[in-house]
Structures are given as structure tokens and as C-alpha cells.
Amino acid sequence: MRMANIGGRLVLRRPDGFLDVAEASGGRFGPDPQQAFDGWDAFARWARGYVDGGGGGADGRPAPALRPAPGTGAPWGPPVPRPAQVFAVGLNYRDHVAESGLTVPDEPAVFTKFPTSLTGHEHRVALPEGLVDWEVELVVVIGRHCHRATRAEAWSRVAGVTVGQDLSERRLQLTGPAPQFSLGKSYPGFGPTGPELVTVDELPDPDDLEIGCALEGGEVLQKSRTSGMVFDVPELIVRLSAVCPLLPGDMIFTGTPAGVGGARTPQKFLAPDDVLVSWIEGVGRLRNPMGSV
Ligand code: ZN
């Protein structure tokens, strides 16, 4: 099942277009994408049945109209617009640890992206002053409350995954007596996610997906596989939930593979008019033009 936030409304993906959830469910589920996570199991069961059943008409109501996908510059919102908690993990791919000249960590390096940094597909990111770098990431969204989860149950706590960018202003991130990861990665627009949230059953192997990003019409910047994580998704859920209860709708940015601009010689950063395209196999392709403040 694939869902999205278009114009602030929760929609379900079908091969031929999108269905408005509030309309299709006759109001059983509201239009707010965040609310889908409050009762995730019931919503996912209904949505899967609705889409698999061809959509509409089964309970006597007429099938709602399908909407085409919006085009460039359209109002895609983040699939999870108001998470209670956003976890992010640094140095979580072996190839990225190596390019950073560091050693593989014994514990995940955890920080947050403040939720005001979240935005959606096709949204323009206003680049602040400084050195703004790309970091394509698999973003995991929690579907069921979990505290002290075991490895075996970890994936069952996940609602789905989406494509994300952990955009990072490197000067603020790395300057000062202690690094400012959370702040340097939380300018408005620094957390693009989407276009869709995809349930794990749609993926052939959720622990081994191609992941990458490129400048549109130009260079491939990152290309790797999620199997290169130091702490894989179940291990991150175990370690995070050992401390913090994970709540439905929480997000985990699971780290970026090799190819970031700050680790290059010479270094390379995003510039106004660049268009950053990020993809994960089977999950989606997220496009964000860059602009100036
Ligand atoms: Zn990151």
C-alpha cells in the first residue's frame, strides 16, 4: 500500500491515480495524513482491502473520483507532516564511515531533525548561507507503539518507509565546542520526504534496497545499498526503543551512504538552481529544486 499527502489531504495510490481517503472511506478516516498513524492497523487493513478490492462501490457507495498525480511545483506534503519524534542517525553506512575517515561506531550516533524542517516532494528548498550538503536516507515510519522492542518484532512495528534527504549545513553542524547536528540539519526544508509512504510488504527485501541521489541532468552523487548500514533497521529500533518509547507516526532517518559533498576533494555543495533527485528502489523518487533564501 502506498499513501501520500497531497494538498494536506491523505490519499491512497492506485496505478492510475490517487484516491482521497476521507471521501473513499465515507469519513471513517479523516483527511489529515498524520491521523492515519493514530490507528494504523485499522487504517492499513481498510486501505489494503479498498485498493485490492478495486476501490469503491463495495459498501453501496459510488466509487470516488481518481485524481491524477500533481505535476512539478504541486502541493505534495510530507507523508508524515507532524511526527512527535524524529530520530536521525549519523555514520550508519560503512562506506560513509570510511569516506569520513572515522571508525565504525559501537553505538548509533543519534540526533534529531526538528519537525519544522520537514517538507515534501517537489518543494523548493531555500538554501541558507553556508555549505549545504546532500544525504539521501531511507526513512522509517513507526506504525505501532514500541518500547524495548526485540529484533524479531522490530519490522512489525513499522508502518512503512519513504525516501528522505537529511540536508545539512556543514559549518553549523560541525562548529563549536560540541557539534550542532540537530540544528545544522533543521533549517526549513532540510527534511524533504516522500513522495509516498510505502508499506514494507511492497518491498522484495526491505533490508537491501538500492539508494541514491543525483543532480537532475548531471552527476550521480550517491549510489549504494541499504544493506551497507552499520546498524540495520531492526537494530536501530531495538537501540532507540531501549531508551525512548517509539510512537505511531515517529520517523527515523536511518543514515546516509558514501558520496556526500563534504567528504570530497575538492568539497562540493548544493547551489541555487540545482535540482536534487533522490531515490530508493521500490520506494520512490523524491525531487527538490534548490533556491536562495
Ligand atoms: Zn544523515
Coordinates of C-alpha atoms and ligand atoms in Angstrom, one line a residue:
M1 CA 0.0 0.0 0.0
R2 CA 1.2 3.5 -0.9
M3 CA -0.1 6.6 0.6
A4 CA 0.7 10.3 0.2
N5 CA -0.1 13.8 1.4
I6 CA -1.4 15.9 -1.5
G7 CA -2.6 19.4 -0.5
G8 CA -2.7 18.4 3.1
R9 CA -5.1 15.5 2.4
L10 CA -4.3 11.8 2.9
V11 CA -4.5 9.9 -0.4
L12 CA -4.0 6.3 -1.5
R13 CA -2.1 5.4 -4.6
R14 CA -3.5 3.3 -7.3
P15 CA -1.7 2.5 -10.5
D16 CA -4.0 5.0 -12.3
G17 CA -4.1 7.8 -9.8
F18 CA -4.9 8.8 -6.2
L19 CA -8.0 8.3 -4.0
D20 CA -8.9 10.7 -1.3
V21 CA -9.1 8.7 1.9
A22 CA -11.8 10.8 3.6
E23 CA -14.0 10.6 0.6
A24 CA -13.4 6.9 -0.2
S25 CA -14.0 5.8 3.4
G26 CA -17.1 7.9 3.8
G27 CA -15.5 9.8 6.6
R28 CA -14.4 6.8 8.7
F29 CA -10.8 8.0 8.3
G30 CA -10.2 11.8 8.2
P31 CA -8.3 13.8 5.7
D32 CA -5.3 14.5 7.9
P33 CA -2.3 12.3 6.9
Q34 CA -0.9 12.3 10.5
Q35 CA -4.1 10.8 11.9
A36 CA -3.6 7.6 9.8
F37 CA -0.9 6.7 12.3
D38 CA -3.1 7.1 15.4
G39 CA -5.0 3.9 14.4
W40 CA -2.5 2.5 11.9
D41 CA -3.6 -1.2 12.0
A42 CA -7.2 -0.4 11.3
F43 CA -6.3 2.1 8.6
A44 CA -3.9 -0.1 6.9
R45 CA -6.3 -3.0 6.9
W46 CA -9.1 -0.9 5.4
A47 CA -6.7 0.7 2.8
R48 CA -5.3 -2.5 1.6
G49 CA -8.7 -4.1 1.2
Y50 CA -10.0 -1.0 -0.5
V51 CA -7.2 -0.8 -3.1
D52 CA -7.1 -4.6 -3.6
G53 CA -10.8 -4.7 -4.0
G54 CA -10.6 -2.3 -6.9
G55 CA -11.7 0.7 -4.8
G56 CA -15.2 1.8 -4.0
G57 CA -18.7 0.6 -4.5
A58 CA -18.4 -2.5 -2.2
D59 CA -20.5 -1.0 0.5
G60 CA -23.0 0.6 -1.8
R61 CA -21.3 4.0 -2.1
P62 CA -20.2 5.2 -5.5
A63 CA -16.5 4.9 -6.2
P64 CA -14.8 8.3 -5.6
A65 CA -13.1 10.1 -8.4
L66 CA -9.4 9.2 -9.1
R67 CA -7.1 12.1 -9.1
P68 CA -4.0 12.3 -11.3
A69 CA -0.6 12.9 -9.7
P70 CA 0.1 16.6 -9.4
G71 CA 3.0 17.8 -11.6
T72 CA 6.1 19.9 -10.9
G73 CA 5.7 22.5 -8.2
A74 CA 2.5 20.9 -7.0
P75 CA 1.5 20.8 -3.4
W76 CA 2.9 17.5 -2.2
G77 CA 3.2 17.5 1.5
P78 CA 5.4 15.2 3.7
P79 CA 3.7 11.8 4.1
V80 CA 4.2 12.3 7.9
P81 CA 3.5 16.0 8.5
R82 CA 3.7 16.3 12.3
P83 CA 5.6 13.4 13.9
A84 CA 6.0 13.6 17.7
Q85 CA 9.6 12.5 17.4
V86 CA 12.2 12.5 14.6
F87 CA 15.3 10.4 15.1
A88 CA 18.3 10.6 12.8
V89 CA 21.4 8.5 12.8
G90 CA 24.9 9.6 11.7
L91 CA 27.7 7.4 10.4
N92 CA 25.4 4.5 9.7
Y93 CA 26.8 3.2 6.4
R94 CA 30.2 1.5 6.3
D95 CA 31.2 3.3 3.0
H96 CA 30.2 6.7 4.5
V97 CA 32.2 6.0 7.7
A98 CA 35.2 5.2 5.5
E99 CA 34.9 8.3 3.4
S100 CA 34.7 10.4 6.7
G101 CA 38.0 8.9 7.9
L102 CA 36.4 7.6 11.1
T103 CA 36.0 4.2 12.7
V104 CA 32.7 2.2 12.7
P105 CA 30.8 3.3 15.8
D106 CA 29.9 0.9 18.6
E107 CA 26.6 2.8 19.3
P108 CA 24.4 4.7 16.8
A109 CA 25.2 8.4 16.7
V110 CA 21.6 9.8 17.3
F111 CA 20.4 13.3 16.8
T112 CA 17.0 14.9 15.8
K113 CA 15.8 16.9 12.8
F114 CA 13.3 19.4 14.3
P115 CA 9.9 18.8 12.7
T116 CA 9.7 22.3 11.2
S117 CA 12.4 21.1 8.7
L118 CA 10.1 18.6 7.1
T119 CA 8.8 19.2 3.6
G120 CA 7.5 17.2 0.7
H121 CA 8.2 16.1 -2.9
E122 CA 8.7 19.0 -5.4
H123 CA 9.2 21.6 -2.7
R124 CA 11.8 24.2 -3.3
V125 CA 14.5 24.4 -0.6
A126 CA 15.7 27.9 0.2
L127 CA 19.5 27.5 0.8
P128 CA 20.7 29.4 3.8
E129 CA 24.2 30.9 3.9
G130 CA 26.9 28.2 4.4
L131 CA 27.7 24.8 3.0
V132 CA 24.6 22.8 2.3
D133 CA 25.2 19.1 1.7
W134 CA 23.0 16.2 0.5
E135 CA 22.4 13.0 2.4
V136 CA 19.9 10.6 0.8
E137 CA 18.3 8.3 3.5
L138 CA 15.8 5.6 4.0
V139 CA 13.2 7.0 6.4
V140 CA 11.3 4.5 8.6
V141 CA 7.9 5.5 10.0
I142 CA 6.6 3.8 13.1
G143 CA 3.1 2.3 13.0
R144 CA 2.8 0.7 16.4
H145 CA 3.9 2.0 19.8
C146 CA 7.0 0.1 20.9
H147 CA 9.2 0.3 23.9
R148 CA 12.1 -2.1 24.4
A149 CA 11.4 -3.8 21.1
T150 CA 13.2 -7.1 20.2
R151 CA 14.9 -7.6 16.8
A152 CA 12.3 -10.2 15.8
E153 CA 9.4 -7.8 16.3
A154 CA 11.1 -4.7 15.0
W155 CA 9.9 -4.6 11.4
S156 CA 6.3 -5.4 12.6
R157 CA 6.3 -2.0 14.4
V158 CA 6.9 -0.1 11.2
A159 CA 4.1 1.5 9.2
G160 CA 6.2 2.0 6.1
V161 CA 9.2 3.7 4.6
T162 CA 9.8 6.7 2.4
V163 CA 12.7 8.5 0.7
G164 CA 14.3 11.3 2.6
Q165 CA 17.1 13.8 2.4
D166 CA 18.9 14.8 5.6
L167 CA 20.1 18.2 4.2
S168 CA 22.9 19.5 6.3
E169 CA 24.6 22.9 6.7
R170 CA 28.1 21.7 7.5
R171 CA 29.5 24.8 9.1
L172 CA 26.8 25.0 11.8
Q173 CA 26.8 21.2 12.1
L174 CA 30.5 20.9 12.9
T175 CA 31.4 24.3 14.6
G176 CA 31.6 24.9 18.3
P177 CA 32.7 23.0 21.4
A178 CA 30.1 20.3 20.7
P179 CA 28.8 19.6 17.2
Q180 CA 25.4 21.0 16.4
F181 CA 24.0 18.1 14.3
S182 CA 20.3 18.8 15.2
L183 CA 20.4 22.5 14.5
G184 CA 22.6 22.4 11.4
K185 CA 20.2 19.8 9.8
S186 CA 17.0 21.6 10.7
Y187 CA 16.7 24.7 8.5
P188 CA 13.2 25.0 6.9
G189 CA 13.0 22.4 4.0
F190 CA 16.0 20.5 5.3
G191 CA 13.9 17.3 5.7
P192 CA 12.3 16.6 2.4
T193 CA 10.4 13.2 2.4
G194 CA 8.2 11.4 0.0
P195 CA 6.6 11.3 -2.4
E196 CA 4.8 8.4 -0.8
L197 CA 4.9 6.2 2.3
V198 CA 5.2 2.6 1.2
T199 CA 4.3 -0.4 3.4
V200 CA 7.1 -3.0 3.9
D201 CA 5.1 -5.8 2.2
E202 CA 5.6 -3.9 -1.2
L203 CA 9.4 -4.4 -1.0
P204 CA 11.2 -7.5 -2.1
D205 CA 13.8 -7.2 0.7
P206 CA 13.4 -4.1 2.9
D207 CA 16.9 -4.7 4.3
D208 CA 18.6 -4.5 0.9
L209 CA 17.5 -1.7 -1.4
E210 CA 19.4 0.4 -3.9
I211 CA 19.6 4.0 -2.6
G212 CA 21.0 7.1 -4.4
C213 CA 20.7 10.7 -5.3
A214 CA 21.8 12.8 -8.3
L215 CA 21.7 16.4 -9.6
E216 CA 19.0 16.4 -12.3
G217 CA 20.6 16.4 -15.7
G218 CA 24.0 15.9 -14.1
E219 CA 26.1 13.9 -11.8
V220 CA 25.1 10.9 -9.7
L221 CA 26.1 11.9 -6.2
Q222 CA 25.4 8.8 -4.1
K223 CA 24.6 5.2 -5.1
S224 CA 24.7 2.4 -2.6
R225 CA 22.6 -0.3 -0.9
T226 CA 20.7 -0.1 2.4
S227 CA 22.4 -3.5 3.3
G228 CA 25.5 -1.4 3.9
M229 CA 24.1 0.0 7.1
V230 CA 26.2 -0.5 10.3
F231 CA 23.0 -0.7 12.4
D232 CA 20.2 -2.1 10.3
V233 CA 16.6 -1.0 10.7
P234 CA 15.7 -3.7 13.3
E235 CA 18.9 -2.9 15.3
L236 CA 18.0 0.9 15.2
I237 CA 14.5 0.2 16.5
V238 CA 15.9 -2.1 19.3
R239 CA 18.5 0.5 20.4
L240 CA 16.3 3.6 20.1
S241 CA 13.3 1.9 21.8
A242 CA 15.6 0.7 24.6
V243 CA 15.6 4.4 25.7
C244 CA 12.6 6.2 24.1
P245 CA 9.2 4.6 23.5
L246 CA 8.6 4.9 19.8
L247 CA 5.2 6.4 19.0
P248 CA 3.0 5.8 15.9
G249 CA 4.0 8.4 13.3
D250 CA 7.5 8.8 14.6
M251 CA 10.2 8.9 12.0
I252 CA 13.8 7.5 11.8
F253 CA 16.2 8.9 9.3
T254 CA 18.5 5.9 9.1
G255 CA 21.7 7.4 7.9
T256 CA 23.4 8.1 4.5
P257 CA 25.8 6.1 2.4
A258 CA 29.0 7.4 0.8
G259 CA 29.2 10.3 -1.7
V260 CA 28.4 13.4 0.5
G261 CA 29.9 16.6 -0.8
G262 CA 31.8 17.5 2.4
A263 CA 33.9 14.3 2.1
R264 CA 35.1 15.0 -1.4
T265 CA 38.3 16.6 -2.6
P266 CA 37.5 19.3 -3.5
Q267 CA 34.4 19.6 -1.5
K268 CA 31.1 20.2 -3.3
F269 CA 27.8 21.6 -2.0
L270 CA 24.3 22.5 -3.3
A271 CA 23.8 25.7 -5.2
P272 CA 20.6 27.6 -6.2
D273 CA 19.1 26.1 -9.3
D274 CA 20.4 22.7 -8.6
V275 CA 17.6 20.1 -8.6
L276 CA 18.3 17.2 -6.2
V277 CA 16.7 13.9 -7.1
S278 CA 16.8 11.1 -4.6
W279 CA 15.6 7.5 -5.0
I280 CA 15.2 4.2 -3.2
E281 CA 14.5 1.0 -5.2
G282 CA 10.8 0.1 -4.9
V283 CA 10.0 3.1 -2.6
G284 CA 10.1 6.2 -4.9
R285 CA 11.8 9.2 -6.4
L286 CA 11.9 12.4 -4.5
R287 CA 12.6 15.7 -6.4
N288 CA 13.5 19.0 -4.8
P289 CA 14.7 22.2 -6.6
M290 CA 17.1 24.4 -4.7
G291 CA 16.7 28.2 -4.4
S292 CA 18.1 31.1 -2.5
V293 CA 16.6 32.5 0.8
Ligands
ZN1 ZN 22.1 11.9 7.8

